C-alpha cells in the first residue's frame, strides 16, 4: 500500500537537548512567566490587527479560535522535525485552558503532562496498548528518543489514549484554488458547536437576528479549538480565517517554525498580563464563562446561523458513521479509497538530510518547497520595562491593544496569513479538529483504536 510516511528513518545527527528542555510546557494557568518560545496573548492582538484591516476596507469579516491558546515555536534542538510536536503543544494549551470540558485538564496533565519527549512516550504507550497498529508498524514501533516526523494521525492516537476525542478530515484532491479546505475552515469557525446550542438554551436568550446583527463585530473571537493542518512535509495550527473584500479567504495560522517578531510578542505579552491582572475586563471572556457559562460569541453565532447547527449535527453524524468498524472511508469508489489511504499517513518536518531523500520503498521524503517555510528563529526580547510608569501593569486591555499601532499592523497580520495560492500548492491535506465532547470511556477509546477519517472532496 503506497503511503506518504515521512518518518521511517531518523533525521541526521543534531544536538540533543537536555531531558528537561525536551518537556517544557506552559499554559495560561501557570504562575511562572512563559518560556521564550511560548507566546500567549497573540489571538487578541491578531483581532486588533484584523479590525484595523477591516477599518481600511480590506478585511470584510474574520473569526478566531479560543483566545487562550498559546503560540509555541520550535527551538534549536528540534528544528526540522519538531513541527508536529509543537502543533500538539499549541493544541494542548487551548484544550487545557478551555472551560467547556474541564476534565480535559487532568486527562492531559496526568500522569505525565504534554511535552515533546513525553508525546513520544504517549504514542508508544498507545501502540503498546493496541491502538493504531498500522501506524506503529509504519514507524517500526519505535519513536522515543528519535527525531522521526509525526503527523496528525499520531496526534489523534496520543489524545485518544488520554480520552480526548478528536476527528481527522482528509482532503485527498485539493484544487489549486484550495476551495474545499478554505470553505471547510470557514464553516468550522462560523458554525455554532453543540455546546454553544446548549449554552444559549440554558441562558434562555431572547434576541432577534436584527439585534444580533447590530451588535455583531466583523471580527469575532469564538470558543472553537484551533485546527492542526497537515500536508506533506509540514504542519501548522489554524487559529482562524479572514474573508477579504474580493471574496477570497485567507487562513490565519500559527507556524511553529516561525516566531513572532519582538514587537508582536511584546504586544501579546501585554495583553496576557493585562488579562491576568484584570480578569473581569471584556478582553478576557474567561471570567464570563466561569461565572455564567455564557459566551456572547456563541449566542450571536447561534442566532445568526440556526440552520448551521442542524447541518453541523448531520455533518458530525456522517463523520461518526464513516468511522464505524470496517468503514475507514466513506467513498464507495476504489480509486477514492486508495487516495484516502494515501493521505492517512501524512507526516512532516521541514527538511530531510542528505542521503535520505527517497528512503525505503513506498516512503516519500518531501523537501520544503517554499522559502517561507524556512526556520525563522528571531530571538524575542523580553518586554521592556516602563520608564517610571508605576501604573503600567494597571492599563486596561484596550490600551494595551494600542501598542500594536506602533507596529506595522499590516505586516503583523501578513505574518499569520496563509493565502489561497499557497494552500493550493499541495494537493492533499489532513485536518485534526476537536469537537469538545466529553472525555471518552475506556470502551469508547478502544472502539476508536483504528485510525479513521472523514473525507471531503
Tab-separated table of N, CA and C in Angstrom, residues 246-384:
chain	number	residue	atom	x	y	z
A	246	UNK	N	-12.377	41.124	-1.848
A	246	UNK	CA	-12.503	40.485	-3.162
A	246	UNK	C	-13.136	39.101	-3.088
A	247	UNK	N	-13.529	38.694	-1.886
A	247	UNK	CA	-14.203	37.411	-1.696
A	247	UNK	C	-13.294	36.257	-1.350
A	248	UNK	N	-11.992	36.439	-1.463
A	248	UNK	CA	-11.068	35.353	-1.159
A	248	UNK	C	-10.935	35.143	0.346
A	249	UNK	N	-10.472	33.949	0.731
A	249	UNK	CA	-10.328	33.585	2.138
A	249	UNK	C	-8.856	33.322	2.432
A	250	UNK	N	-8.363	33.932	3.477
A	250	UNK	CA	-7.034	33.620	3.995
A	250	UNK	C	-7.182	32.804	5.271
A	251	UNK	N	-6.383	31.764	5.424
A	251	UNK	CA	-6.294	31.082	6.709
A	251	UNK	C	-5.345	31.874	7.596
A	252	UNK	N	-5.609	31.872	8.884
A	252	UNK	CA	-4.741	32.527	9.863
A	252	UNK	C	-4.092	31.421	10.677
A	253	UNK	N	-2.777	31.364	10.625
A	253	UNK	CA	-2.071	30.202	11.170
A	253	UNK	C	-0.943	30.591	12.111
A	254	UNK	N	-0.713	29.707	13.084
A	254	UNK	CA	0.485	29.743	13.907
A	254	UNK	C	1.424	28.680	13.341
A	255	UNK	N	2.560	29.117	12.826
A	255	UNK	CA	3.545	28.203	12.275
A	255	UNK	C	4.628	28.000	13.320
A	256	UNK	N	4.826	26.778	13.805
A	256	UNK	CA	5.824	26.569	14.861
A	256	UNK	C	7.250	26.869	14.416
A	257	UNK	N	7.499	26.920	13.111
A	257	UNK	CA	8.847	27.204	12.626
A	257	UNK	C	9.137	28.696	12.542
A	258	UNK	N	8.127	29.522	12.830
A	258	UNK	CA	8.296	30.972	12.725
A	258	UNK	C	7.874	31.647	14.023
A	259	UNK	N	8.778	32.385	14.599
A	259	UNK	CA	8.455	33.109	15.829
A	259	UNK	C	7.951	34.508	15.511
A	260	UNK	N	6.952	34.987	16.248
A	260	UNK	CA	6.520	36.374	16.082
A	260	UNK	C	7.685	37.317	16.370
A	261	UNK	N	7.717	38.464	15.689
A	261	UNK	CA	8.809	39.394	15.953
A	261	UNK	C	8.669	40.020	17.334
A	262	UNK	N	9.679	40.752	17.736
A	262	UNK	CA	9.741	41.290	19.094
A	262	UNK	C	8.542	42.166	19.435
A	263	UNK	N	8.120	43.008	18.482
A	263	UNK	CA	7.040	43.942	18.771
A	263	UNK	C	5.703	43.235	18.942
A	264	UNK	N	5.445	42.245	18.112
A	264	UNK	CA	4.201	41.481	18.242
A	264	UNK	C	4.211	40.700	19.551
A	265	UNK	N	5.339	40.095	19.880
A	265	UNK	CA	5.424	39.354	21.144
A	265	UNK	C	5.216	40.291	22.330
A	266	UNK	N	5.791	41.493	22.267
A	266	UNK	CA	5.637	42.435	23.363
A	266	UNK	C	4.167	42.827	23.530
A	267	UNK	N	3.486	43.101	22.414
A	267	UNK	CA	2.065	43.450	22.489
A	267	UNK	C	1.247	42.281	23.022
A	268	UNK	N	1.578	41.069	22.595
A	268	UNK	CA	0.844	39.887	23.054
A	268	UNK	C	1.034	39.667	24.549
A	269	UNK	N	2.258	39.809	25.028
A	269	UNK	CA	2.509	39.632	26.457
A	269	UNK	C	1.816	40.717	27.271
A	270	UNK	N	1.716	41.931	26.708
A	270	UNK	CA	0.991	43.000	27.398
A	270	UNK	C	-0.484	42.646	27.542
A	271	UNK	N	-1.063	42.088	26.492
A	271	UNK	CA	-2.450	41.620	26.571
A	271	UNK	C	-2.599	40.553	27.642
A	272	UNK	N	-1.701	39.600	27.612
A	272	UNK	CA	-1.778	38.499	28.561
A	272	UNK	C	-1.668	38.991	29.995
A	273	UNK	N	-0.703	39.865	30.271
A	273	UNK	CA	-0.527	40.376	31.628
A	273	UNK	C	-1.731	41.193	32.056
A	274	UNK	N	-2.307	41.961	31.130
A	274	UNK	CA	-3.481	42.758	31.469
A	274	UNK	C	-4.676	41.877	31.799
A	275	UNK	N	-4.872	40.833	30.983
A	275	UNK	CA	-5.985	39.921	31.237
A	275	UNK	C	-5.791	39.180	32.554
A	276	UNK	N	-4.535	38.844	32.871
A	276	UNK	CA	-4.251	38.151	34.123
A	276	UNK	C	-4.488	39.081	35.311
A	277	UNK	N	-4.123	40.353	35.183
A	277	UNK	CA	-4.288	41.312	36.277
A	277	UNK	C	-5.733	41.760	36.429
A	278	UNK	N	-6.469	41.785	35.311
A	278	UNK	CA	-7.858	42.256	35.328
A	278	UNK	C	-8.747	41.256	34.608
A	279	UNK	N	-8.996	40.118	35.187
A	279	UNK	CA	-9.769	39.082	34.504
A	279	UNK	C	-11.210	39.460	34.218
A	280	UNK	N	-11.711	40.535	34.840
A	280	UNK	CA	-13.101	40.923	34.606
A	280	UNK	C	-13.259	41.836	33.406
A	281	UNK	N	-12.142	42.231	32.780
A	281	UNK	CA	-12.237	43.116	31.626
A	281	UNK	C	-12.842	42.364	30.449
A	282	UNK	N	-13.525	43.093	29.562
A	282	UNK	CA	-14.166	42.446	28.424
A	282	UNK	C	-13.210	41.696	27.523
A	283	UNK	N	-11.930	42.070	27.518
A	283	UNK	CA	-10.993	41.411	26.612
A	283	UNK	C	-10.823	39.947	26.940
A	284	UNK	N	-11.097	39.579	28.157
A	284	UNK	CA	-10.986	38.173	28.520
A	284	UNK	C	-12.371	37.620	28.805
A	285	UNK	N	-12.822	36.708	27.963
A	285	UNK	CA	-14.150	36.126	28.164
A	285	UNK	C	-14.118	34.984	29.162
A	286	UNK	N	-12.921	34.659	29.687
A	286	UNK	CA	-12.799	33.534	30.619
A	286	UNK	C	-13.659	33.742	31.849
A	287	UNK	N	-13.631	34.968	32.398
A	287	UNK	CA	-14.391	35.219	33.620
A	287	UNK	C	-15.884	35.093	33.373
A	288	UNK	N	-16.343	35.523	32.182
A	288	UNK	CA	-17.759	35.403	31.875
A	288	UNK	C	-18.168	33.932	31.818
A	289	UNK	N	-17.293	33.125	31.208
A	289	UNK	CA	-17.619	31.710	31.126
A	289	UNK	C	-17.684	31.077	32.492
A	290	UNK	N	-16.699	31.420	33.335
A	290	UNK	CA	-16.629	30.789	34.647
A	290	UNK	C	-17.803	31.210	35.523
A	291	UNK	N	-18.206	32.495	35.425
A	291	UNK	CA	-19.260	32.988	36.298
A	291	UNK	C	-20.649	32.612	35.807
A	292	UNK	N	-20.846	32.648	34.466
A	292	UNK	CA	-22.192	32.476	33.949
A	292	UNK	C	-22.346	31.335	32.963
A	293	UNK	N	-21.229	30.768	32.499
A	293	UNK	CA	-21.329	29.724	31.495
A	293	UNK	C	-21.821	30.233	30.164
A	294	UNK	N	-21.623	31.528	29.898
A	294	UNK	CA	-22.149	32.146	28.691
A	294	UNK	C	-21.014	32.780	27.907
A	295	UNK	N	-20.978	32.554	26.601
A	295	UNK	CA	-20.056	33.237	25.711
A	295	UNK	C	-20.871	34.041	24.716
A	296	UNK	N	-20.733	35.380	24.688
A	296	UNK	CA	-21.515	36.197	23.764
A	296	UNK	C	-21.340	35.757	22.315
A	297	UNK	N	-20.135	35.379	21.918
A	297	UNK	CA	-19.920	34.991	20.522
A	297	UNK	C	-20.717	33.740	20.171
A	298	UNK	N	-20.863	32.816	21.136
A	298	UNK	CA	-21.646	31.616	20.884
A	298	UNK	C	-23.109	31.959	20.651
A	299	UNK	N	-23.621	32.874	21.475
A	299	UNK	CA	-25.027	33.249	21.377
A	299	UNK	C	-25.306	33.911	20.044
A	300	UNK	N	-24.417	34.833	19.642
A	300	UNK	CA	-24.588	35.507	18.361
A	300	UNK	C	-24.524	34.499	17.227
A	301	UNK	N	-23.565	33.582	17.292
A	301	UNK	CA	-23.456	32.570	16.248
A	301	UNK	C	-24.717	31.727	16.162
A	302	UNK	N	-25.293	31.402	17.318
A	302	UNK	CA	-26.500	30.580	17.336
A	302	UNK	C	-27.672	31.320	16.701
A	303	UNK	N	-27.758	32.622	16.974
A	303	UNK	CA	-28.855	33.413	16.417
A	303	UNK	C	-28.672	33.619	14.913
A	304	UNK	N	-27.426	33.883	14.511
A	304	UNK	CA	-27.152	34.175	13.107
A	304	UNK	C	-27.182	32.929	12.232
A	305	UNK	N	-26.832	31.793	12.790
A	305	UNK	CA	-26.722	30.579	11.987
A	305	UNK	C	-27.514	29.421	12.584
A	306	UNK	N	-28.816	29.576	12.798
A	306	UNK	CA	-29.568	28.485	13.416
A	306	UNK	C	-29.574	27.213	12.575
A	307	UNK	N	-29.520	27.361	11.255
A	307	UNK	CA	-29.538	26.185	10.404
A	307	UNK	C	-28.192	25.507	10.365
A	308	UNK	N	-27.138	26.276	10.606
A	308	UNK	CA	-25.800	25.681	10.584
A	308	UNK	C	-25.658	24.617	11.652
A	309	UNK	N	-26.316	24.843	12.793
A	309	UNK	CA	-26.208	23.845	13.860
A	309	UNK	C	-26.828	22.533	13.420
A	310	UNK	N	-27.991	22.646	12.780
A	310	UNK	CA	-28.640	21.423	12.298
A	310	UNK	C	-27.759	20.729	11.277
A	311	UNK	N	-27.206	21.531	10.333
A	311	UNK	CA	-26.329	20.957	9.319
A	311	UNK	C	-25.094	20.349	9.947
A	312	UNK	N	-24.582	21.057	10.951
A	312	UNK	CA	-23.358	20.569	11.601
A	312	UNK	C	-23.613	19.269	12.339
A	313	UNK	N	-24.810	19.155	12.912
A	313	UNK	CA	-25.164	17.924	13.619
A	313	UNK	C	-25.207	16.764	12.644
A	314	UNK	N	-25.802	17.013	11.453
A	314	UNK	CA	-25.833	15.971	10.446
A	314	UNK	C	-24.419	15.669	9.967
A	315	UNK	N	-23.623	16.733	9.845
A	315	UNK	CA	-22.222	16.603	9.430
A	315	UNK	C	-21.460	15.691	10.381
A	316	UNK	N	-21.675	15.875	11.692
A	316	UNK	CA	-20.986	15.054	12.684
A	316	UNK	C	-21.494	13.616	12.640
A	317	UNK	N	-22.812	13.464	12.389
A	317	UNK	CA	-23.358	12.122	12.336
A	317	UNK	C	-22.743	11.334	11.194
A	318	UNK	N	-22.559	12.032	10.046
A	318	UNK	CA	-21.925	11.373	8.918
A	318	UNK	C	-20.493	11.010	9.244
A	319	UNK	N	-19.826	11.906	9.974
A	319	UNK	CA	-18.431	11.643	10.343
A	319	UNK	C	-18.328	10.411	11.220
A	320	UNK	N	-19.243	10.301	12.201
A	320	UNK	CA	-19.217	9.136	13.081
A	320	UNK	C	-19.558	7.869	12.301
A	321	UNK	N	-20.478	8.024	11.320
A	321	UNK	CA	-20.848	6.855	10.531
A	321	UNK	C	-19.658	6.344	9.745
A	322	UNK	N	-18.821	7.313	9.297
A	322	UNK	CA	-17.661	6.919	8.491
A	322	UNK	C	-16.596	6.227	9.310
A	323	UNK	N	-16.700	6.278	10.629
A	323	UNK	CA	-15.668	5.672	11.465
A	323	UNK	C	-16.126	4.365	12.093
A	324	UNK	N	-17.256	3.843	11.604
A	324	UNK	CA	-17.722	2.570	12.143
A	324	UNK	C	-16.808	1.442	11.707
A	325	UNK	N	-16.772	0.338	12.460
A	325	UNK	CA	-15.870	-0.775	12.123
A	325	UNK	C	-16.041	-1.213	10.679
A	326	UNK	N	-14.927	-1.400	9.994
A	326	UNK	CA	-14.959	-1.876	8.630
A	326	UNK	C	-15.172	-0.788	7.613
A	327	UNK	N	-15.345	0.469	8.045
A	327	UNK	CA	-15.572	1.578	7.123
A	327	UNK	C	-14.583	2.685	7.430
A	328	UNK	N	-13.386	2.533	6.916
A	328	UNK	CA	-12.361	3.533	7.173
A	328	UNK	C	-12.633	4.807	6.397
A	329	UNK	N	-13.348	4.721	5.277
A	329	UNK	CA	-13.610	5.892	4.456
A	329	UNK	C	-15.016	5.820	3.900
A	330	UNK	N	-15.577	6.974	3.520
A	330	UNK	CA	-16.967	6.997	3.077
A	330	UNK	C	-17.136	6.575	1.628
A	331	UNK	N	-16.127	6.860	0.796
A	331	UNK	CA	-16.301	6.666	-0.634
A	331	UNK	C	-16.476	5.200	-0.983
A	332	UNK	N	-17.307	4.945	-1.992
A	332	UNK	CA	-17.508	3.581	-2.472
A	332	UNK	C	-16.602	3.257	-3.648
A	333	UNK	N	-15.927	4.266	-4.193
A	333	UNK	CA	-15.087	4.035	-5.349
A	333	UNK	C	-13.711	3.574	-4.910
A	334	UNK	N	-13.188	2.587	-5.630
A	334	UNK	CA	-11.886	2.033	-5.260
A	334	UNK	C	-10.801	3.088	-5.340
A	335	UNK	N	-10.855	3.956	-6.372
A	335	UNK	CA	-9.824	4.988	-6.515
A	335	UNK	C	-9.865	5.958	-5.363
A	336	UNK	N	-11.064	6.294	-4.891
A	336	UNK	CA	-11.186	7.197	-3.755
A	336	UNK	C	-10.605	6.555	-2.509
A	337	UNK	N	-10.867	5.267	-2.330
A	337	UNK	CA	-10.341	4.572	-1.166
A	337	UNK	C	-8.831	4.598	-1.162
A	338	UNK	N	-8.232	4.418	-2.320
A	338	UNK	CA	-6.769	4.443	-2.398
A	338	UNK	C	-6.242	5.814	-2.023
A	339	UNK	N	-6.911	6.875	-2.509
A	339	UNK	CA	-6.489	8.227	-2.156
A	339	UNK	C	-6.594	8.469	-0.664
A	340	UNK	N	-7.655	7.946	-0.050
A	340	UNK	CA	-7.847	8.136	1.377
A	340	UNK	C	-6.737	7.449	2.157
A	341	UNK	N	-6.392	6.225	1.754
A	341	UNK	CA	-5.340	5.507	2.463
A	341	UNK	C	-3.994	6.208	2.258
A	342	UNK	N	-3.816	6.818	1.085
A	342	UNK	CA	-2.579	7.553	0.830
A	342	UNK	C	-2.396	8.686	1.832
A	343	UNK	N	-3.443	9.432	2.060
A	343	UNK	CA	-3.280	10.645	2.845
A	343	UNK	C	-3.327	10.393	4.336
A	344	UNK	N	-3.792	9.238	4.749
A	344	UNK	CA	-3.968	8.998	6.183
A	344	UNK	C	-2.657	9.070	6.938
A	345	UNK	N	-1.550	8.851	6.261
A	345	UNK	CA	-0.257	8.801	6.934
A	345	UNK	C	0.650	9.960	6.534
A	346	UNK	N	0.078	11.117	6.376
A	346	UNK	CA	0.894	12.288	6.076
A	346	UNK	C	1.613	12.731	7.335
A	347	UNK	N	2.903	12.954	7.226
A	347	UNK	CA	3.689	13.445	8.351
A	347	UNK	C	4.598	14.536	7.845
A	348	UNK	N	5.254	15.242	8.743
A	348	UNK	CA	6.098	16.289	8.224
A	348	UNK	C	7.102	16.868	9.174
A	349	UNK	N	8.201	17.301	8.595
A	349	UNK	CA	9.187	18.167	9.216
A	349	UNK	C	9.471	19.219	8.171
A	350	UNK	N	10.581	19.919	8.278
A	350	UNK	CA	10.850	20.962	7.310
A	350	UNK	C	11.930	20.602	6.306
A	351	UNK	N	12.680	19.562	6.571
A	351	UNK	CA	13.704	19.181	5.613
A	351	UNK	C	14.082	17.726	5.834
A	352	UNK	N	14.785	17.164	4.865
A	352	UNK	CA	15.337	15.813	5.008
A	352	UNK	C	16.829	15.892	4.803
A	353	UNK	N	17.615	15.209	5.619
A	353	UNK	CA	19.059	15.249	5.474
A	353	UNK	C	19.509	14.629	4.154
A	354	UNK	N	20.699	14.972	3.739
A	354	UNK	CA	21.234	14.414	2.518
A	354	UNK	C	21.341	12.902	2.662
A	355	UNK	N	21.015	12.247	1.567
A	355	UNK	CA	21.131	10.797	1.567
A	355	UNK	C	19.867	10.089	1.996
A	356	UNK	N	18.827	10.872	2.416
A	356	UNK	CA	17.595	10.215	2.854
A	356	UNK	C	16.456	10.449	1.890
A	357	UNK	N	16.599	11.382	0.961
A	357	UNK	CA	15.530	11.614	0.004
A	357	UNK	C	15.289	10.332	-0.768
A	358	UNK	N	14.097	9.912	-0.830
A	358	UNK	CA	13.759	8.670	-1.498
A	358	UNK	C	13.443	7.583	-0.515
A	359	UNK	N	14.283	7.428	0.512
A	359	UNK	CA	14.007	6.491	1.601
A	359	UNK	C	13.735	5.085	1.118
A	360	UNK	N	12.949	4.368	1.923
A	360	UNK	CA	12.604	2.992	1.602
A	360	UNK	C	11.427	2.957	0.654
A	361	UNK	N	11.107	1.784	0.182
A	361	UNK	CA	10.010	1.636	-0.770
A	361	UNK	C	8.712	2.126	-0.171
A	362	UNK	N	7.992	2.941	-0.962
A	362	UNK	CA	6.711	3.452	-0.500
A	362	UNK	C	6.811	4.651	0.403
A	363	UNK	N	8.020	5.146	0.633
A	363	UNK	CA	8.197	6.302	1.517
A	363	UNK	C	8.665	7.485	0.693
A	364	UNK	N	7.979	8.593	0.815
A	364	UNK	CA	8.336	9.801	0.084
A	364	UNK	C	8.799	10.838	1.079
A	365	UNK	N	10.023	11.297	0.944
A	365	UNK	CA	10.549	12.343	1.810
A	365	UNK	C	10.425	13.660	1.065
A	366	UNK	N	9.735	14.602	1.658
A	366	UNK	CA	9.438	15.856	0.991
A	366	UNK	C	10.375	16.954	1.461
A	367	UNK	N	11.076	17.560	0.551
A	367	UNK	CA	11.860	18.744	0.877
A	367	UNK	C	10.911	19.927	0.953
A	368	UNK	N	11.214	20.896	1.798
A	368	UNK	CA	10.416	22.107	1.844
A	368	UNK	C	10.535	22.829	0.517
A	369	UNK	N	9.399	23.129	-0.108
A	369	UNK	CA	9.436	23.741	-1.422
A	369	UNK	C	9.119	25.223	-1.376
A	370	UNK	N	9.202	25.827	-0.222
A	370	UNK	CA	8.813	27.217	-0.090
A	370	UNK	C	9.751	27.922	0.858
A	371	UNK	N	10.345	28.988	0.405
A	371	UNK	CA	11.294	29.705	1.253
A	371	UNK	C	10.628	30.243	2.496
A	372	UNK	N	9.298	30.437	2.445
A	372	UNK	CA	8.600	30.953	3.614
A	372	UNK	C	8.527	29.907	4.717
A	373	UNK	N	8.799	28.648	4.378
A	373	UNK	CA	8.752	27.590	5.381
A	373	UNK	C	10.087	27.397	6.078
A	374	UNK	N	11.095	28.180	5.710
A	374	UNK	CA	12.392	28.030	6.346
A	374	UNK	C	12.307	28.435	7.810
A	375	UNK	N	13.169	27.849	8.608
A	375	UNK	CA	13.195	28.164	10.024
A	375	UNK	C	13.519	29.632	10.219
A	376	UNK	N	12.723	30.298	11.004
A	376	UNK	CA	12.980	31.687	11.345
A	376	UNK	C	13.062	31.783	12.858
A	377	UNK	N	14.261	31.865	13.371
A	377	UNK	CA	14.477	31.836	14.811
A	377	UNK	C	14.887	33.217	15.309
A	378	UNK	N	14.007	34.202	15.142
A	378	UNK	CA	14.284	35.530	15.651
A	378	UNK	C	14.086	35.516	17.155
A	379	UNK	N	15.126	35.798	17.893
A	379	UNK	CA	15.027	35.786	19.342
A	379	UNK	C	14.131	36.919	19.805
A	380	UNK	N	13.152	36.600	20.612
A	380	UNK	CA	12.229	37.606	21.127
A	380	UNK	C	12.774	38.174	22.427
A	381	UNK	N	12.954	39.475	22.449
A	381	UNK	CA	13.434	40.099	23.675
A	381	UNK	C	12.293	40.214	24.664
A	382	UNK	N	12.658	40.270	25.942
A	382	UNK	CA	11.650	40.434	26.978
A	382	UNK	C	11.044	41.818	26.850
A	383	UNK	N	9.745	41.982	27.180
A	383	UNK	CA	9.126	43.292	27.112
A	383	UNK	C	9.903	44.290	27.958
A	384	UNK	N	10.141	45.451	27.375
A	384	UNK	CA	10.906	46.464	28.103
A	384	UNK	C	10.102	47.002	29.262
